[in-house]
């Protein structure tokens, strides 16, 4: 049951992800990207990481992609972009780059051995909120705080850049 | 989970869905009646007794109105928009505990469709998706007023989600759980969260208004400016679904507010009532049923409040709305978190 | 094959009572598009007001978007400059739609028998109900609304596909 | 703005208070068509062509009303009264046809004012009803002339 | 005269607007959206069109189009006898038709040289001030509607029904009153009308105070209106603003005081002025004017003189009906007046009254015929709407809508 | 200086000369005089700038058509108002209908913009220097200027009246 569900979800994810790239209309791309996030969230749930699943939806699907869509709507580039065709050179270059990436991935994954989970010691609650929190604030305290600071800096920087772009009134 | 439980869940989900739809349908009626009463009018009174069939007439009319897709619209997304709005709206009532536990034939039956241990996050996630319906619909209409409405909806929802989430965190700090059922259980009797979180509730209330696009935050569809906003180009049932989704959202948000801050199905002296019965099963069931009634009373009170406010206040302007969200509500919510944290620490220290 | 008894021929019994139900629903949920240009628009405000309260008929939701409106209430003078706009709005409305010409100006031009005023909107769109008066009292506007309700109640669901209706639209050069 | 006004809430609460007060107030609505609103006695409603005490038509087809009409809504043709028709028409001249185009009419009351014979009146108890067809609004004498009063009732 | 009140805010706004043109030329800002506001947009009460150039929500430029209900009043007036123009004036500013009526009548009376008895003048004042109240209360409550607060509108509309009741008792119609005649009023105030006015004076202040309470100090409303659609006194005067919209900028020009007509000099009242000329000031000025109008009505109502309600001008004022039936002379006058055979003297007159919206002027040229040779209306709305483009530039879409409703542009008057 | 009609007229004649300020009379308490189209703008500018007069408010502009006056068929009336002194005056300019050209007033009064467009729409006045002289009230396609006396008022498509009674 879980296996078939996994394969179904995985293929759906891949399909949606492909559609993101293939779709001509950027709005469709965004919508497929959102679908991709959903299927990934479903994967998280399969892995018993509900918190991650919810946060994935809230943050990525609920906020970031809304912003993407927002920007797309503003510039409304869907119609303009469709007319343009890319040159042969860029197509070839794209194909080569993609192929190389594929090769690297295969090479990297070829020798990977999945460690089998020991059913006796496996804690099914490992992905739950409480455990996650505990781990973050004990074992990974320093990286977590560093990431937080990094985020804060990035945010402040984004605000500064945004402000300087838009309004002469404030700065 | 055995099959009886599954059947029970299926029935319960159907019932909740039905009730949601019914309440949403009749919300339109109550909206019109309440508006009328506030404005010294009588409101719809010619369709059926006291106009009670008015929502059905509206629905019937909308069903049989011409389906219209504007020539320049993006057909797929144009149809998808109201669908998403409706789907997302009706999904969110799944995790709300409308009542405590009933004991039927020795079996404990919880009056909640799905118990998820991250119920709050679930609701939050689903609500945050609601904006897609408006955005996609508004964009697909290929109408500038719709597009403006869609853009307003997007920025408004994102901004107010933040403040909403932050105000929620304070509640979560108190309860220590993301499960709505646990949060509800902790507020037994009269131990409601509102007593500890008045500021948080206020922020949440304001954000709830904004998230459901109700006056004074109804900018995405403000009639005087954008005609109908994102649903300007919609006719027939697609419009109906948008309107429906709005009322379902109101219902859900009212339910969430009752659960988080007003003790859900809890009411004062419920223990006294429980102890008044000699049979504990009977006592439990009576208290639960009264609890359900209390829960719905709270929800209706909130729905009334939503409508009452709508017919009283002028709406904000776009930039003022943003200012209120980012400059006032978010700092206040953070302050609230700090205060709550301090309070909890102080309590631990003192007692 | 014998003749069907009266009332059972044509559309079946269920179809007709179904039509009746839908007709009733439509009649009680007529959302107006107030195309208010002048004085009659002010009287329409009075009709929406507490004293006359158009909401009793289920019509208090003014749909300024033509897609969502059921009746086009043309109130006030329609100048020749405005005529095409009226027609465009009418074309944008979704079926079923009705048009009420309220007041002397919209119905016939009234006292404005001048070079710039359209002598009655029935020159650009088909009108279902005429309401006289300059401006009509709110009672008369409600009266007009009730006439439309009568029309809606008795209208066949298929009327909008009938050749007569198509011919009517064609005579106004609509679509 | 004072501080309390800055806080949004007091003004909002005040507004909510006012609307709630109205929620319980007596409603101002008049249930037309079941009830009708009282109109003043001089309300300018639908036209009527009056008869005199003997039941004869007062109108003499002088045409003043048509001249006075700013909307040019009144037309009439005059005729000579024949002998034997004295009970029908008060003067020697009478209106053979008398038409008011109710769509054109703006109910300004100038015709009533212009009439030297007190024949045309705008009555306060009737309003021109809405109708479906344009032709139905040409009110001829059949619809304008006051019905004959029978002796027993009014 | 002009109080010369200026604030830095208005200057700032003006500067911002001036810079807009520069911004428009900036190639970065060429990517503007065109938004068509009207002619059937719900916020254009009445019909006019604005094609806006928007940068996001900010209006960079606007091109107004009017004439959607042009009805050729001035042409009709050249073809109708003097008395038949009264119904026309009703339909010009239909929110305050009695003022239009009376203004026209006073113009003709000025041409004919008729003096009106005091009682008729007082009745006129009462009616005109009632009309002003009904005009202002529509304008201010519509401002509420456009900002989303619908309910206050319906509260004051109930009161407007009572004003209509009074009209109905005086002339027999609700909106297009056709009230008054050249030489006085059509009929005297009936006891019932007097009673209704008394009732109105008692009841209305409470309703109006309640309406003010709902909006005036509500921060949302203040935020929406303060500084919105502001115009400086200089620009306003250059555009020819009059009435409440000019007074909101701080210039206390009021025809009722500057050129008193119809014994306005008998009454005590104040002219409220604003300072910034923004939407909020216009709202406040109108609100205060309603109170002043109430004061005037109260004075006129208390001191209503005895006497005739029309001038003794048999050539121009229709004789009473009873006379017509009896006396030959009256009948002849009656015929002559109705047929429009009484020729007015040659001459030209300008007369203006303080209409609901500002100086409502009538410029009448008579060549001695039965109809005016030329009748020109100075329509205040025509002037306001011209300035609208300038007033909304740099504001947001929502501001534009509130500015429009606070200017109280009435399409019938705008397009004539 | 007290603003009476005589004083103002004297002042203006002293400034612009007898030949440019003529036909002065006082039909209704408002001083009315005629000037030429060459002087009209300078005159209004003078009235605007003068310290004593401060006539700084354009009340209205109205065109009039006199088909019987030879070479003076069209008349443009400017009515001005000095708000500070509450003094009104009226200036007329007569021009032939063959050559209906006037200088624009828009540089002094913003209000003149639409008033001049209206005059153009109704009578066909051409205002030189006007920023946007197009029809304002009527449709752009209209081929005549409807307020000229020779054109009919009525919409000629009206069917529902018989003219015999109306005496017009």
mmCIF file with all atom_site columns, N, CA, C and O in Angstrom, chain E residues 105-114 349-352, chain F residues 27-30:
data_model
loop_
_atom_site.group_PDB
_atom_site.id
_atom_site.type_symbol
_atom_site.label_atom_id
_atom_site.label_alt_id
_atom_site.label_comp_id
_atom_site.label_asym_id
_atom_site.label_entity_id
_atom_site.label_seq_id
_atom_site.pdbx_PDB_ins_code
_atom_site.Cartn_x
_atom_site.Cartn_y
_atom_site.Cartn_z
_atom_site.occupancy
_atom_site.B_iso_or_equiv
_atom_site.pdbx_formal_charge
_atom_site.auth_seq_id
_atom_site.auth_comp_id
_atom_site.auth_asym_id
_atom_site.auth_atom_id
_atom_site.pdbx_PDB_model_num
ATOM 1  N N  . UNK E 1 105 ? -36.418 81.433 -11.712 1.00 0.00 ? 105 UNK E N  1
ATOM 2  C CA . UNK E 1 105 ? -37.521 82.380 -11.565 1.00 0.00 ? 105 UNK E CA 1
ATOM 3  C C  . UNK E 1 105 ? -37.027 83.751 -11.173 1.00 0.00 ? 105 UNK E C  1
ATOM 4  O O  . UNK E 1 105 ? -37.498 84.768 -11.670 1.00 0.00 ? 105 UNK E O  1
ATOM 5  N N  . UNK E 1 106 ? -36.039 83.754 -10.269 1.00 0.00 ? 106 UNK E N  1
ATOM 6  C CA . UNK E 1 106 ? -35.528 85.064 -9.848  1.00 0.00 ? 106 UNK E CA 1
ATOM 7  C C  . UNK E 1 106 ? -34.881 85.779 -11.020 1.00 0.00 ? 106 UNK E C  1
ATOM 8  O O  . UNK E 1 106 ? -34.986 87.003 -11.142 1.00 0.00 ? 106 UNK E O  1
ATOM 9  N N  . UNK E 1 107 ? -34.224 85.016 -11.885 1.00 0.00 ? 107 UNK E N  1
ATOM 10 C CA . UNK E 1 107 ? -33.621 85.643 -13.051 1.00 0.00 ? 107 UNK E CA 1
ATOM 11 C C  . UNK E 1 107 ? -34.685 86.290 -13.919 1.00 0.00 ? 107 UNK E C  1
ATOM 12 O O  . UNK E 1 107 ? -34.566 87.454 -14.330 1.00 0.00 ? 107 UNK E O  1
ATOM 13 N N  . UNK E 1 108 ? -35.743 85.539 -14.181 1.00 0.00 ? 108 UNK E N  1
ATOM 14 C CA . UNK E 1 108 ? -36.792 86.093 -15.038 1.00 0.00 ? 108 UNK E CA 1
ATOM 15 C C  . UNK E 1 108 ? -37.466 87.263 -14.351 1.00 0.00 ? 108 UNK E C  1
ATOM 16 O O  . UNK E 1 108 ? -37.771 88.285 -14.978 1.00 0.00 ? 108 UNK E O  1
ATOM 17 N N  . UNK E 1 109 ? -37.672 87.130 -13.035 1.00 0.00 ? 109 UNK E N  1
ATOM 18 C CA . UNK E 1 109 ? -38.297 88.243 -12.318 1.00 0.00 ? 109 UNK E CA 1
ATOM 19 C C  . UNK E 1 109 ? -37.430 89.492 -12.389 1.00 0.00 ? 109 UNK E C  1
ATOM 20 O O  . UNK E 1 109 ? -37.930 90.608 -12.493 1.00 0.00 ? 109 UNK E O  1
ATOM 21 N N  . UNK E 1 110 ? -36.118 89.283 -12.339 1.00 0.00 ? 110 UNK E N  1
ATOM 22 C CA . UNK E 1 110 ? -35.210 90.411 -12.458 1.00 0.00 ? 110 UNK E CA 1
ATOM 23 C C  . UNK E 1 110 ? -35.371 91.069 -13.831 1.00 0.00 ? 110 UNK E C  1
ATOM 24 O O  . UNK E 1 110 ? -35.393 92.292 -13.966 1.00 0.00 ? 110 UNK E O  1
ATOM 25 N N  . UNK E 1 111 ? -35.540 90.229 -14.847 1.00 0.00 ? 111 UNK E N  1
ATOM 26 C CA . UNK E 1 111 ? -35.728 90.759 -16.194 1.00 0.00 ? 111 UNK E CA 1
ATOM 27 C C  . UNK E 1 111 ? -37.038 91.522 -16.283 1.00 0.00 ? 111 UNK E C  1
ATOM 28 O O  . UNK E 1 111 ? -37.117 92.607 -16.855 1.00 0.00 ? 111 UNK E O  1
ATOM 29 N N  . UNK E 1 112 ? -38.104 90.932 -15.712 1.00 0.00 ? 112 UNK E N  1
ATOM 30 C CA . UNK E 1 112 ? -39.416 91.536 -15.840 1.00 0.00 ? 112 UNK E CA 1
ATOM 31 C C  . UNK E 1 112 ? -39.625 92.652 -14.831 1.00 0.00 ? 112 UNK E C  1
ATOM 32 O O  . UNK E 1 112 ? -40.572 93.415 -14.938 1.00 0.00 ? 112 UNK E O  1
ATOM 33 N N  . UNK E 1 113 ? -38.750 92.727 -13.837 1.00 0.00 ? 113 UNK E N  1
ATOM 34 C CA . UNK E 1 113 ? -38.896 93.763 -12.828 1.00 0.00 ? 113 UNK E CA 1
ATOM 35 C C  . UNK E 1 113 ? -40.033 93.512 -11.864 1.00 0.00 ? 113 UNK E C  1
ATOM 36 O O  . UNK E 1 113 ? -40.769 94.433 -11.502 1.00 0.00 ? 113 UNK E O  1
ATOM 37 N N  . UNK E 1 114 ? -40.202 92.276 -11.471 1.00 0.00 ? 114 UNK E N  1
ATOM 38 C CA . UNK E 1 114 ? -41.274 91.953 -10.524 1.00 0.00 ? 114 UNK E CA 1
ATOM 39 C C  . UNK E 1 114 ? -40.697 91.893 -9.125  1.00 0.00 ? 114 UNK E C  1
ATOM 40 O O  . UNK E 1 114 ? -39.621 91.312 -8.923  1.00 0.00 ? 114 UNK E O  1
ATOM 41 N N  . UNK E 1 349 ? -29.820 89.723 -18.430 1.00 0.00 ? 349 UNK E N  1
ATOM 42 C CA . UNK E 1 349 ? -29.742 89.626 -16.980 1.00 0.00 ? 349 UNK E CA 1
ATOM 43 C C  . UNK E 1 349 ? -28.799 88.497 -16.620 1.00 0.00 ? 349 UNK E C  1
ATOM 44 O O  . UNK E 1 349 ? -28.773 87.461 -17.270 1.00 0.00 ? 349 UNK E O  1
ATOM 45 N N  . UNK E 1 350 ? -28.053 88.724 -15.570 1.00 0.00 ? 350 UNK E N  1
ATOM 46 C CA . UNK E 1 350 ? -27.359 87.596 -14.952 1.00 0.00 ? 350 UNK E CA 1
ATOM 47 C C  . UNK E 1 350 ? -27.799 87.545 -13.509 1.00 0.00 ? 350 UNK E C  1
ATOM 48 O O  . UNK E 1 350 ? -27.813 88.565 -12.810 1.00 0.00 ? 350 UNK E O  1
ATOM 49 N N  . UNK E 1 351 ? -28.184 86.387 -13.071 1.00 0.00 ? 351 UNK E N  1
ATOM 50 C CA . UNK E 1 351 ? -28.526 86.251 -11.675 1.00 0.00 ? 351 UNK E CA 1
ATOM 51 C C  . UNK E 1 351 ? -27.953 84.939 -11.198 1.00 0.00 ? 351 UNK E C  1
ATOM 52 O O  . UNK E 1 351 ? -27.989 83.942 -11.914 1.00 0.00 ? 351 UNK E O  1
ATOM 53 N N  . UNK E 1 352 ? -27.419 84.962 -9.991  1.00 0.00 ? 352 UNK E N  1
ATOM 54 C CA . UNK E 1 352 ? -26.888 83.699 -9.504  1.00 0.00 ? 352 UNK E CA 1
ATOM 55 C C  . UNK E 1 352 ? -27.410 83.430 -8.111  1.00 0.00 ? 352 UNK E C  1
ATOM 56 O O  . UNK E 1 352 ? -27.686 84.353 -7.343  1.00 0.00 ? 352 UNK E O  1
ATOM 57 N N  . UNK F 2 27  ? -27.314 96.791 -17.984 1.00 0.00 ? 27  UNK F N  1
ATOM 58 C CA . UNK F 2 27  ? -28.675 96.274 -18.089 1.00 0.00 ? 27  UNK F CA 1
ATOM 59 C C  . UNK F 2 27  ? -29.231 95.759 -16.764 1.00 0.00 ? 27  UNK F C  1
ATOM 60 O O  . UNK F 2 27  ? -30.418 95.847 -16.518 1.00 0.00 ? 27  UNK F O  1
ATOM 61 N N  . UNK F 2 28  ? -28.414 95.214 -15.921 1.00 0.00 ? 28  UNK F N  1
ATOM 62 C CA . UNK F 2 28  ? -28.954 94.600 -14.704 1.00 0.00 ? 28  UNK F CA 1
ATOM 63 C C  . UNK F 2 28  ? -28.030 94.824 -13.524 1.00 0.00 ? 28  UNK F C  1
ATOM 64 O O  . UNK F 2 28  ? -27.875 93.974 -12.677 1.00 0.00 ? 28  UNK F O  1
ATOM 65 N N  . UNK F 2 29  ? -27.391 96.013 -13.511 1.00 0.00 ? 29  UNK F N  1
ATOM 66 C CA . UNK F 2 29  ? -26.497 96.275 -12.397 1.00 0.00 ? 29  UNK F CA 1
ATOM 67 C C  . UNK F 2 29  ? -25.089 95.798 -12.642 1.00 0.00 ? 29  UNK F C  1
ATOM 68 O O  . UNK F 2 29  ? -24.182 96.106 -11.884 1.00 0.00 ? 29  UNK F O  1
ATOM 69 N N  . UNK F 2 30  ? -24.903 94.981 -13.684 1.00 0.00 ? 30  UNK F N  1
ATOM 70 C CA . UNK F 2 30  ? -23.561 94.518 -14.019 1.00 0.00 ? 30  UNK F CA 1
ATOM 71 C C  . UNK F 2 30  ? -23.095 95.297 -15.227 1.00 0.00 ? 30  UNK F C  1
ATOM 72 O O  . UNK F 2 30  ? -23.780 95.315 -16.250 1.00 0.00 ? 30  UNK F O  1
#
